Structures are given as C-alpha cells and as structure tokens.
Amino acid sequence: MSLGSFKNSINPNTRNFSEFPKWVDDNLGKYLGNDESKNIAMFCTGGIRCEKASSFMKLEGFDNVFHLKGGILKYLEEMPKEQSEWEGDCFVFDARVSVGHELKEGPHKLCYACRQPILPEDKKRSEYEHGVSCHKCKSKTTEADKGRFRERQKQIQLSRKRGQKHMAGYDEN
C-alpha cells in the first residue's frame, strides 16, 4: 500500500515477506550489478519488517545492509519536513489510515471492501459504493461478494439506528 516513499528508492512491490527472497533473486542484480559491497538501505513502516529483511540480506552475503531504525514512522516524527527525503504519506494500520510529517493524520480513508486507502475525491467516482467497492476493487470482486458487502452495510446501518455498535466496527459513513 504505497502512499509515499523515499526519493529515488526501489519498491519491490511485494505483498508479504515470503515474496521478498524471490524478488531479491530475480531483481537485485540489476540494481547492484556484480557489486555485493554496495550499500543497501531498507525501510518499512515501523522498523520490524526491514529488520527481518536486513537479516535475510546479510545471510545472502550482502555485507552493507542497513535499515531505518524505528521505521518510517520514527523518521516522520523526528525529521523536519524541510530536510526530509520522504514524499507523500505513510500507510498506517490503524484508524488514521495515513500519516505525514510530525505524524499528522493524512487525508486517506479505507475502502471497506478491499481495505485499500482511498482519497475523499475517490468517493465521488462512479465505482465507489460505501462498504461495497471502490475504483481499486470494483472489477476484482464478484456480484456475490458485492451482495455480501451490501448486506454487511445494511446490518451496520441497522445497528446504528438501534444505537448499537456493529461487530465490524466501521463507524465512517
């Protein structure tokens, strides 16, 4: 869920760590050539996944592997925006959805169908149906999926009318 990144960084576009070793085997050579002594700097949201990836890289024989301690969040919290190499927002795994410098909440919301971040203007697109689809997922879900999502939204609305919190926990309209 890339909302931002460091200038001139390489994004392996992996969805989970289990895809990372194959990406390294298939792609890293084109960036490093035959020089495994080049510096490699890694980063992730909170610093935990890049620690794991850094350890993997060192086991693979790369000596100069570094990672951003505390991750992007620590960087955004401490680095003044004027000196920053970060562009965009950072996806976070909580109700804020995205943050920028000084950890200020960003403009993104979640599509409750695909759990991808969307901007307020994305809600105006024809593909958007609250809790059912957005432009990122409308063509990726079946009509049966959309039917289930509509039923979930109906149950959430019924819970609200009764003054109860629905188990899904989605509070945004």
XYZ file of N, CA, C and O in Angstrom:
692
model
N 0.829 -1.168 0.000
C 0.000 0.000 0.000
C 0.874 1.231 0.000
O 1.109 1.855 1.008
N 1.365 1.526 -1.142
C 2.293 2.630 -1.255
C 1.548 3.951 -1.396
O 0.854 4.177 -2.378
N 1.683 4.796 -0.420
C 1.140 6.146 -0.477
C 2.264 7.150 -0.587
O 2.051 8.294 -0.929
N 3.459 6.709 -0.263
C 4.630 7.561 -0.311
C 5.878 6.713 -0.228
O 5.806 5.498 -0.025
N 7.016 7.367 -0.391
C 8.279 6.647 -0.315
C 9.420 7.654 -0.239
O 9.207 8.855 -0.373
N 10.615 7.135 -0.044
C 11.791 7.990 -0.080
C 12.156 8.270 -1.534
O 11.980 7.409 -2.407
N 12.655 9.455 -1.783
C 13.096 9.833 -3.126
C 14.126 8.815 -3.613
O 14.987 8.383 -2.847
N 14.019 8.425 -4.838
C 14.976 7.528 -5.500
C 15.076 6.143 -4.876
O 16.092 5.472 -5.008
N 14.045 5.698 -4.175
C 14.080 4.360 -3.584
C 13.511 3.341 -4.572
O 12.853 3.694 -5.544
N 13.784 2.085 -4.300
C 13.296 0.979 -5.127
C 12.232 0.245 -4.333
O 12.482 -0.206 -3.219
N 11.045 0.123 -4.907
C 9.947 -0.569 -4.246
C 9.821 -1.966 -4.862
O 9.514 -2.090 -6.043
N 10.033 -3.025 -4.079
C 9.911 -4.375 -4.640
C 8.464 -4.798 -4.907
O 8.217 -5.818 -5.525
N 7.502 -3.983 -4.428
C 6.079 -4.278 -4.644
C 5.697 -5.692 -4.219
O 4.948 -6.379 -4.905
N 6.223 -6.126 -3.095
C 5.841 -7.427 -2.538
C 4.701 -7.204 -1.559
O 4.627 -6.167 -0.898
N 3.810 -8.177 -1.480
C 2.668 -8.053 -0.567
C 2.990 -8.610 0.817
O 2.360 -8.266 1.798
N 3.971 -9.514 0.899
C 4.376 -10.057 2.190
C 5.830 -10.504 2.108
O 6.404 -10.595 1.024
N 6.409 -10.785 3.272
C 7.838 -11.102 3.312
C 8.180 -12.365 2.533
O 9.267 -12.467 1.972
N 7.266 -13.317 2.451
C 7.588 -14.564 1.754
C 7.884 -14.339 0.268
O 8.552 -15.159 -0.360
N 7.434 -13.214 -0.298
C 7.740 -12.880 -1.693
C 9.107 -12.208 -1.844
O 9.650 -12.137 -2.942
N 9.653 -11.692 -0.752
C 10.880 -10.903 -0.816
C 12.101 -11.698 -1.288
O 12.844 -11.209 -2.149
N 12.376 -12.906 -0.780
C 13.562 -13.627 -1.260
C 13.567 -13.837 -2.780
O 14.606 -13.670 -3.427
N 12.427 -14.160 -3.356
C 12.360 -14.336 -4.812
C 12.632 -13.018 -5.522
O 13.337 -12.971 -6.525
N 12.082 -11.915 -4.983
C 12.339 -10.613 -5.593
C 13.834 -10.312 -5.574
O 14.385 -9.837 -6.572
N 14.510 -10.599 -4.466
C 15.954 -10.364 -4.370
C 16.676 -11.177 -5.444
O 17.503 -10.645 -6.191
N 16.340 -12.467 -5.544
C 16.983 -13.326 -6.548
C 16.746 -12.828 -7.966
O 17.659 -12.831 -8.789
N 15.530 -12.418 -8.255
C 15.155 -12.038 -9.618
C 15.554 -10.623 -10.016
O 15.707 -10.345 -11.198
N 15.708 -9.718 -9.042
C 15.821 -8.300 -9.391
C 17.016 -7.535 -8.856
O 17.424 -6.558 -9.478
N 17.538 -7.918 -7.708
C 18.528 -7.059 -7.072
C 19.790 -6.904 -7.912
O 20.408 -5.839 -7.915
N 20.137 -7.924 -8.668
C 21.334 -7.853 -9.513
C 21.311 -6.697 -10.483
O 22.340 -6.066 -10.748
N 20.148 -6.368 -11.026
C 20.090 -5.269 -11.996
C 20.342 -3.917 -11.340
O 20.724 -2.966 -11.998
N 20.163 -3.833 -10.025
C 20.435 -2.588 -9.320
C 21.871 -2.533 -8.802
O 22.470 -1.479 -8.720
N 22.408 -3.687 -8.444
C 23.747 -3.723 -7.866
C 24.819 -4.106 -8.871
O 26.000 -3.928 -8.596
N 24.425 -4.668 -9.997
C 25.417 -5.243 -10.892
C 26.032 -6.437 -10.190
O 25.340 -7.218 -9.545
N 27.328 -6.571 -10.259
C 28.014 -7.669 -9.558
C 28.648 -7.204 -8.256
O 29.439 -7.914 -7.668
N 28.306 -6.022 -7.818
C 28.935 -5.424 -6.645
C 28.075 -5.618 -5.399
O 27.244 -4.783 -5.069
N 28.292 -6.734 -4.700
C 27.539 -7.002 -3.475
C 28.030 -6.164 -2.301
O 27.486 -6.241 -1.217
N 29.068 -5.338 -2.521
C 29.561 -4.491 -1.431
C 28.860 -3.130 -1.410
O 29.098 -2.338 -0.507
N 27.975 -2.856 -2.383
C 27.235 -1.588 -2.381
C 26.350 -1.503 -1.141
O 25.857 -2.503 -0.640
N 26.152 -0.282 -0.675
C 25.281 -0.066 0.473
C 23.824 -0.269 0.072
O 23.392 0.183 -0.992
N 23.093 -0.948 0.942
C 21.657 -1.149 0.762
C 20.977 -0.631 2.017
O 21.267 -1.079 3.124
N 20.080 0.329 1.841
C 19.321 0.874 2.963
C 17.873 0.428 2.816
O 17.288 0.555 1.749
N 17.303 -0.126 3.875
C 15.944 -0.649 3.834
C 15.075 0.122 4.820
O 15.551 0.614 5.835
N 13.778 0.185 4.514
C 12.847 0.866 5.404
C 11.474 0.211 5.309
O 11.125 -0.409 4.311
N 10.728 0.349 6.377
C 9.347 -0.120 6.440
C 8.615 0.767 7.440
O 9.228 1.645 8.055
N 7.353 0.538 7.623
C 6.529 1.436 8.441
C 7.080 1.621 9.853
O 7.308 2.736 10.296
N 7.267 0.534 10.580
C 7.661 0.642 11.977
C 9.048 0.116 12.287
O 9.486 0.153 13.429
N 9.748 -0.409 11.310
C 11.112 -0.875 11.515
C 11.254 -2.363 11.750
O 12.370 -2.882 11.787
N 10.161 -3.085 11.893
C 10.245 -4.509 12.222
C 10.480 -5.367 10.983
O 11.375 -6.208 10.951
N 9.694 -5.147 9.934
C 9.872 -5.952 8.718
C 11.222 -5.712 8.063
O 11.825 -6.622 7.516
N 11.729 -4.464 8.118
C 13.020 -4.220 7.482
C 14.152 -4.841 8.303
O 15.190 -5.190 7.746
N 13.965 -5.028 9.598
C 14.963 -5.772 10.382
C 15.041 -7.201 9.873
O 16.125 -7.754 9.677
N 13.895 -7.803 9.639
C 13.830 -9.169 9.120
C 14.455 -9.237 7.728
O 15.257 -10.133 7.435
N 14.119 -8.282 6.877
C 14.654 -8.265 5.517
C 16.162 -8.013 5.529
O 16.906 -8.623 4.752
N 16.630 -7.130 6.408
C 18.063 -6.861 6.517
C 18.819 -8.117 6.932
O 19.877 -8.424 6.379
N 18.273 -8.840 7.897
C 18.908 -10.089 8.337
C 18.976 -11.088 7.189
O 20.004 -11.741 6.984
N 17.903 -11.200 6.435
C 17.887 -12.094 5.277
C 18.978 -11.697 4.283
O 19.723 -12.547 3.794
N 19.078 -10.408 3.975
C 20.069 -9.934 3.006
C 21.491 -10.252 3.473
O 22.327 -10.667 2.675
N 21.747 -10.083 4.748
C 23.084 -10.389 5.278
C 23.383 -11.880 5.172
O 24.494 -12.268 4.833
N 22.375 -12.713 5.431
C 22.565 -14.152 5.275
C 22.830 -14.534 3.819
O 23.492 -15.530 3.539
N 22.329 -13.732 2.899
C 22.533 -13.972 1.469
C 23.888 -13.456 0.987
O 24.207 -13.573 -0.194
N 24.690 -12.858 1.896
C 26.028 -12.421 1.529
C 26.195 -10.935 1.269
O 27.277 -10.490 0.899
N 25.149 -10.160 1.462
C 25.271 -8.713 1.296
C 25.779 -8.137 2.609
O 25.150 -8.292 3.644
N 26.954 -7.493 2.566
C 27.588 -7.032 3.797
C 27.105 -5.676 4.276
O 27.039 -5.418 5.473
N 26.799 -4.787 3.369
C 26.485 -3.407 3.724
C 24.987 -3.149 3.651
O 24.507 -2.372 2.829
N 24.265 -3.810 4.545
C 22.813 -3.673 4.594
C 22.447 -2.922 5.868
O 22.890 -3.279 6.963
N 21.658 -1.882 5.708
C 21.249 -1.048 6.834
C 19.738 -0.885 6.788
O 19.123 -1.037 5.740
N 19.155 -0.613 7.930
C 17.718 -0.334 7.935
C 17.433 0.870 8.825
O 18.210 1.207 9.709
N 16.336 1.508 8.526
C 15.918 2.700 9.230
C 15.350 2.291 10.588
O 14.237 1.763 10.664
N 16.127 2.510 11.625
C 15.688 2.126 12.971
C 14.451 2.936 13.368
O 14.423 4.138 13.235
N 13.423 2.233 13.812
C 12.169 2.879 14.159
C 11.253 3.077 12.964
O 10.128 3.505 13.103
N 11.765 2.779 11.788
C 10.958 2.823 10.580
C 10.567 4.222 10.131
O 11.049 5.240 10.637
N 9.709 4.247 9.147
C 9.233 5.493 8.557
C 8.535 6.353 9.613
O 8.694 7.578 9.627
N 7.782 5.711 10.487
C 7.043 6.489 11.492
C 7.976 7.308 12.380
O 7.720 8.479 12.650
N 9.058 6.700 12.815
C 10.024 7.428 13.647
C 10.662 8.556 12.841
O 10.843 9.669 13.333
N 10.985 8.260 11.578
C 11.569 9.270 10.688
C 10.619 10.456 10.520
O 11.016 11.612 10.654
N 9.352 10.170 10.215
C 8.369 11.244 10.014
C 8.118 12.038 11.292
O 7.819 13.229 11.245
N 8.242 11.359 12.415
C 8.041 12.028 13.696
C 9.193 12.994 14.004
O 8.970 14.095 14.488
N 10.416 12.587 13.673
C 11.588 13.347 14.102
C 12.204 14.250 13.034
O 12.808 15.264 13.366
N 12.084 13.900 11.772
C 12.760 14.649 10.708
C 11.932 15.870 10.299
O 10.774 15.734 9.900
N 12.511 17.062 10.376
C 11.782 18.246 9.897
C 11.454 18.093 8.407
O 12.282 17.606 7.630
N 10.264 18.489 8.030
C 9.791 18.325 6.653
C 10.754 18.949 5.642
O 10.991 18.393 4.576
N 11.340 20.087 5.984
C 12.238 20.792 5.072
C 13.503 19.983 4.763
O 14.126 20.172 3.730
N 13.892 19.094 5.665
C 15.111 18.298 5.489
C 14.806 16.874 5.037
O 15.716 16.091 4.797
N 13.560 16.556 4.910
C 13.129 15.184 4.670
C 13.338 14.740 3.228
O 13.201 15.511 2.282
N 13.612 13.465 3.067
C 13.695 12.817 1.760
C 12.417 12.022 1.477
O 12.330 11.326 0.480
N 11.437 12.103 2.360
C 10.183 11.364 2.215
C 9.200 12.172 1.376
O 9.036 13.375 1.582
N 8.524 11.486 0.453
C 7.496 12.124 -0.370
C 6.182 11.384 -0.166
O 6.142 10.162 -0.256
N 5.104 12.114 0.098
C 3.783 11.514 0.250
C 3.458 11.192 1.693
O 4.062 11.720 2.628
N 2.488 10.300 1.852
C 2.047 9.865 3.172
C 2.520 8.442 3.428
O 2.997 7.757 2.526
N 2.353 7.993 4.649
C 2.711 6.636 5.038
C 1.448 5.917 5.512
O 0.737 6.422 6.384
N 1.176 4.758 4.930
C 0.048 3.944 5.360
C 0.308 3.444 6.768
O 1.410 2.996 7.086
N -0.706 3.542 7.627
C -0.606 3.002 8.979
C -1.770 2.046 9.217
O -2.817 2.163 8.597
N -1.548 1.108 10.080
C -2.507 0.042 10.306
C -3.441 0.369 11.464
O -3.626 -0.427 12.377
N -4.007 1.568 11.449
C -4.978 1.960 12.462
C -5.995 2.901 11.826
O -5.976 3.120 10.611
N -6.860 3.485 12.608
C -7.970 4.290 12.094
C -7.516 5.539 11.341
O -8.277 6.092 10.548
N -6.276 5.968 11.537
C -5.797 7.158 10.820
C -5.605 6.869 9.327
O -5.659 7.768 8.516
N -5.322 5.665 8.954
C -5.067 5.176 7.597
C -3.741 5.685 7.046
O -2.938 4.906 6.549
N -3.477 6.999 7.124
C -2.195 7.518 6.653
C -1.743 8.672 7.541
O -2.560 9.352 8.165
N -0.416 8.844 7.593
C 0.168 9.965 8.320
C 1.261 10.592 7.469
O 1.832 9.953 6.590
N 1.544 11.840 7.782
C 2.642 12.557 7.147
C 3.640 12.987 8.203
O 3.716 12.399 9.288
N 4.398 14.032 7.900
C 5.386 14.532 8.848
C 4.716 14.954 10.155
O 3.560 15.360 10.166
N 5.480 14.807 11.224
C 5.005 15.041 12.590
C 3.846 14.110 12.938
O 3.084 14.369 13.852
N 3.701 13.042 12.165
C 2.657 12.025 12.322
C 1.253 12.623 12.269
O 0.323 12.104 12.878
N 1.111 13.688 11.486
C -0.214 14.288 11.298
C -1.039 13.389 10.384
O -0.549 12.898 9.365
N -2.296 13.191 10.776
C -3.185 12.319 10.020
C -3.339 12.819 8.590
O -3.524 14.007 8.344
N -3.254 11.883 7.657
C -3.397 12.209 6.249
C -4.852 12.172 5.809
O -5.753 11.891 6.597
N -5.099 12.420 4.531
C -6.462 12.516 4.020
C -7.113 11.178 3.678
O -8.300 11.128 3.369
N -6.381 10.100 3.726
C -6.886 8.815 3.257
C -7.907 8.185 4.191
O -7.837 8.351 5.404
N -8.843 7.462 3.588
C -9.811 6.622 4.294
C -9.665 5.229 3.719
O -8.968 5.022 2.727
N -10.327 4.244 4.316
C -10.261 2.880 3.788
C -11.504 2.553 2.986
O -12.611 2.932 3.358
N -11.293 1.815 1.911
C -12.410 1.160 1.249
C -12.663 -0.094 2.080
O -11.761 -0.906 2.272
N -13.873 -0.243 2.593
C -14.140 -1.377 3.472
C -14.293 -2.691 2.723
O -14.310 -3.752 3.324
N -14.370 -2.625 1.410
C -14.432 -3.859 0.630
C -13.033 -4.457 0.449
O -12.816 -5.622 0.739
N -12.079 -3.632 -0.009
C -10.744 -4.158 -0.319
C -9.676 -3.758 0.698
O -8.545 -4.212 0.617
N -10.031 -2.888 1.642
C -9.111 -2.441 2.699
C -7.935 -1.632 2.151
O -6.888 -1.536 2.774
N -8.100 -1.032 0.976
C -7.077 -0.188 0.378
C -7.374 1.271 0.710
O -8.536 1.665 0.823
N -6.335 2.091 0.833
C -6.561 3.507 1.113
C -7.123 4.226 -0.115
O -6.704 3.956 -1.247
N -8.071 5.112 0.135
C -8.639 5.943 -0.926
C -8.695 7.379 -0.428
O -8.696 7.633 0.777
N -8.734 8.297 -1.358
C -8.825 9.718 -1.026
C -10.287 10.160 -1.026
O -11.123 9.508 -1.666
N -10.601 11.271 -0.363
C -12.000 11.737 -0.355
C -12.581 11.883 -1.757
O -13.742 11.529 -1.985
N -11.802 12.357 -2.718
C -12.319 12.505 -4.083
C -12.620 11.167 -4.750
O -13.436 11.095 -5.675
N -11.993 10.078 -4.273
C -12.284 8.742 -4.819
C -13.718 8.314 -4.507
O -14.295 7.503 -5.225
N -14.282 8.866 -3.431
C -15.659 8.526 -3.063
C -16.671 9.118 -4.038
O -17.818 8.714 -4.055
N -16.228 10.054 -4.856
C -17.116 10.677 -5.844
C -17.104 9.925 -7.175
O -17.897 10.218 -8.060
N -16.219 8.961 -7.307
C -16.117 8.202 -8.553
C -17.287 7.231 -8.681
O -17.852 6.777 -7.678
N -17.623 6.902 -9.902
C -18.776 6.023 -10.157
C -18.573 4.615 -9.597
O -19.541 3.934 -9.270
N -17.338 4.185 -9.446
C -17.065 2.832 -8.938
C -17.270 2.716 -7.429
O -17.317 1.623 -6.890
N -17.382 3.857 -6.748
C -17.463 3.834 -5.288
C -18.896 3.591 -4.819
O -19.834 4.268 -5.219
N -19.016 2.594 -3.954
C -20.251 2.348 -3.213
C -19.797 2.036 -1.792
O -19.048 1.075 -1.574
N -20.220 2.847 -0.846
C -19.712 2.726 0.525
C -19.820 1.287 1.044
O -20.887 0.686 1.031
N -18.680 0.764 1.467
C -18.625 -0.585 2.033
C -18.688 -1.701 1.017
O -18.585 -2.868 1.378
N -18.836 -1.353 -0.268
C -19.046 -2.370 -1.300
C -17.925 -2.373 -2.333
O -17.411 -3.428 -2.701
N -17.505 -1.192 -2.794
C -16.452 -1.157 -3.817
C -15.863 0.235 -3.966
O -16.460 1.231 -3.549
N -14.687 0.256 -4.569
C -14.025 1.495 -4.960
C -13.393 1.256 -6.327
O -13.482 0.149 -6.872
N -12.737 2.262 -6.855
C -12.122 2.119 -8.179
C -11.001 1.076 -8.200
O -10.659 0.566 -9.248
N -10.456 0.747 -7.040
C -9.371 -0.235 -6.983
C -9.884 -1.667 -6.966
O -9.147 -2.588 -7.294
N -11.134 -1.860 -6.551
C -11.600 -3.242 -6.358
C -12.886 -3.606 -7.078
O -13.250 -4.782 -7.120
N -13.609 -2.652 -7.636
C -14.921 -2.951 -8.218
C -14.856 -4.095 -9.221
O -15.702 -4.986 -9.234
N -13.834 -4.102 -10.073
C -13.719 -5.150 -11.096
C -13.073 -6.429 -10.561
O -12.999 -7.427 -11.274
N -12.629 -6.417 -9.317
C -11.934 -7.578 -8.751
C -12.826 -8.437 -7.857
O -12.394 -9.480 -7.391
N -14.044 -7.967 -7.573
C -14.943 -8.752 -6.723
C -16.150 -9.198 -7.544
O -16.540 -8.544 -8.508
N -16.710 -10.304 -7.121
C -17.868 -10.852 -7.827
C -19.145 -10.154 -7.367
O -19.159 -9.470 -6.333
N -20.221 -10.375 -8.093
C -21.522 -9.825 -7.671
C -21.951 -10.460 -6.346
O -22.585 -9.802 -5.524
N -21.576 -11.726 -6.137
C -21.889 -12.374 -4.855
C -21.151 -11.674 -3.715
O -21.722 -11.446 -2.637
N -19.881 -11.323 -3.945
C -19.121 -10.569 -2.939
C -19.815 -9.254 -2.641
O -20.022 -8.896 -1.479
N -20.164 -8.536 -3.689
C -20.807 -7.233 -3.515
C -22.131 -7.376 -2.767
O -22.481 -6.529 -1.939
N -22.860 -8.453 -3.026
C -24.103 -8.707 -2.302
C -23.854 -8.890 -0.814
O -24.590 -8.352 0.027
N -22.803 -9.633 -0.479
C -22.443 -9.828 0.934
C -22.044 -8.495 1.574
O -22.411 -8.191 2.701
N -21.258 -7.706 0.825
C -20.816 -6.417 1.350
C -22.011 -5.486 1.579
O -22.059 -4.760 2.565
N -22.995 -5.511 0.670
C -24.198 -4.679 0.842
C -24.988 -5.121 2.076
O -25.502 -4.296 2.826
N -25.072 -6.432 2.277
C -25.774 -6.948 3.457
C -25.057 -6.510 4.731
O -25.700 -6.120 5.715
N -23.722 -6.561 4.716
C -22.954 -6.094 5.881
C -23.267 -4.628 6.155
O -23.508 -4.240 7.296
N -23.287 -3.796 5.124
C -23.589 -2.378 5.295
C -24.989 -2.174 5.856
O -25.212 -1.317 6.707
N -25.931 -2.986 5.385
C -27.306 -2.915 5.890
C -27.334 -3.230 7.391
O -27.993 -2.531 8.174
N -26.598 -4.254 7.803
C -26.547 -4.628 9.218
C -25.869 -3.542 10.062
O -26.285 -3.266 11.189
N -24.844 -2.898 9.504
C -24.177 -1.801 10.205
C -25.167 -0.656 10.414
O -25.262 -0.093 11.514
N -25.931 -0.315 9.379
C -26.917 0.769 9.483
C -28.009 0.424 10.501
O -28.425 1.287 11.283
N -28.468 -0.819 10.497
C -29.476 -1.240 11.482
C -28.934 -1.114 12.900
O -29.641 -0.672 13.811
N -27.688 -1.499 13.102
C -27.067 -1.370 14.432
C -27.017 0.087 14.864
O -27.302 0.409 16.021
N -26.649 0.964 13.939
C -26.586 2.395 14.265
C -27.952 2.928 14.669
O -28.065 3.701 15.617
N -28.975 2.546 13.928
C -30.336 3.011 14.232
C -30.752 2.573 15.628
O -31.512 3.258 16.296
N -30.268 1.411 16.060
C -30.594 0.895 17.394
C -29.671 1.474 18.471
O -29.807 1.138 19.641
N -28.691 2.282 18.037
C -27.739 2.850 19.000
C -26.692 1.855 19.436
O -26.080 2.027 20.487
N -26.478 0.817 18.652
C -25.504 -0.216 18.984
C -24.305 -0.112 18.044
O -24.412 0.395 16.935
N -23.196 -0.623 18.499
C -22.009 -0.690 17.652
C -22.019 -2.052 16.959
O -22.180 -3.079 17.598
N -21.847 -2.037 15.654
C -21.816 -3.284 14.889
C -20.478 -3.971 15.106
O -19.451 -3.316 15.276
N -20.472 -5.289 15.076
C -19.247 -6.044 15.313
C -18.153 -5.725 14.294
O -16.975 -5.861 14.574
N -18.508 -5.274 13.075
C -17.496 -4.923 12.076
C -16.696 -3.699 12.519
O -15.563 -3.531 12.135
N -17.322 -2.843 13.326
C -16.619 -1.700 13.882
C -16.429 -0.538 12.930
O -15.735 0.408 13.255
N -17.028 -0.565 11.762
C -16.876 0.527 10.812
C -17.805 1.662 11.214
O -18.999 1.519 11.212
N -17.236 2.797 11.546
C -18.047 3.925 12.005
C -18.205 5.032 10.982
O -19.003 5.911 11.129
N -17.383 5.002 9.955
C -17.430 6.075 8.964
C -18.629 5.907 8.031
O -18.977 4.817 7.648
N -19.248 6.996 7.666
C -20.356 6.958 6.695
C -19.830 6.997 5.294
O -18.852 7.498 4.982
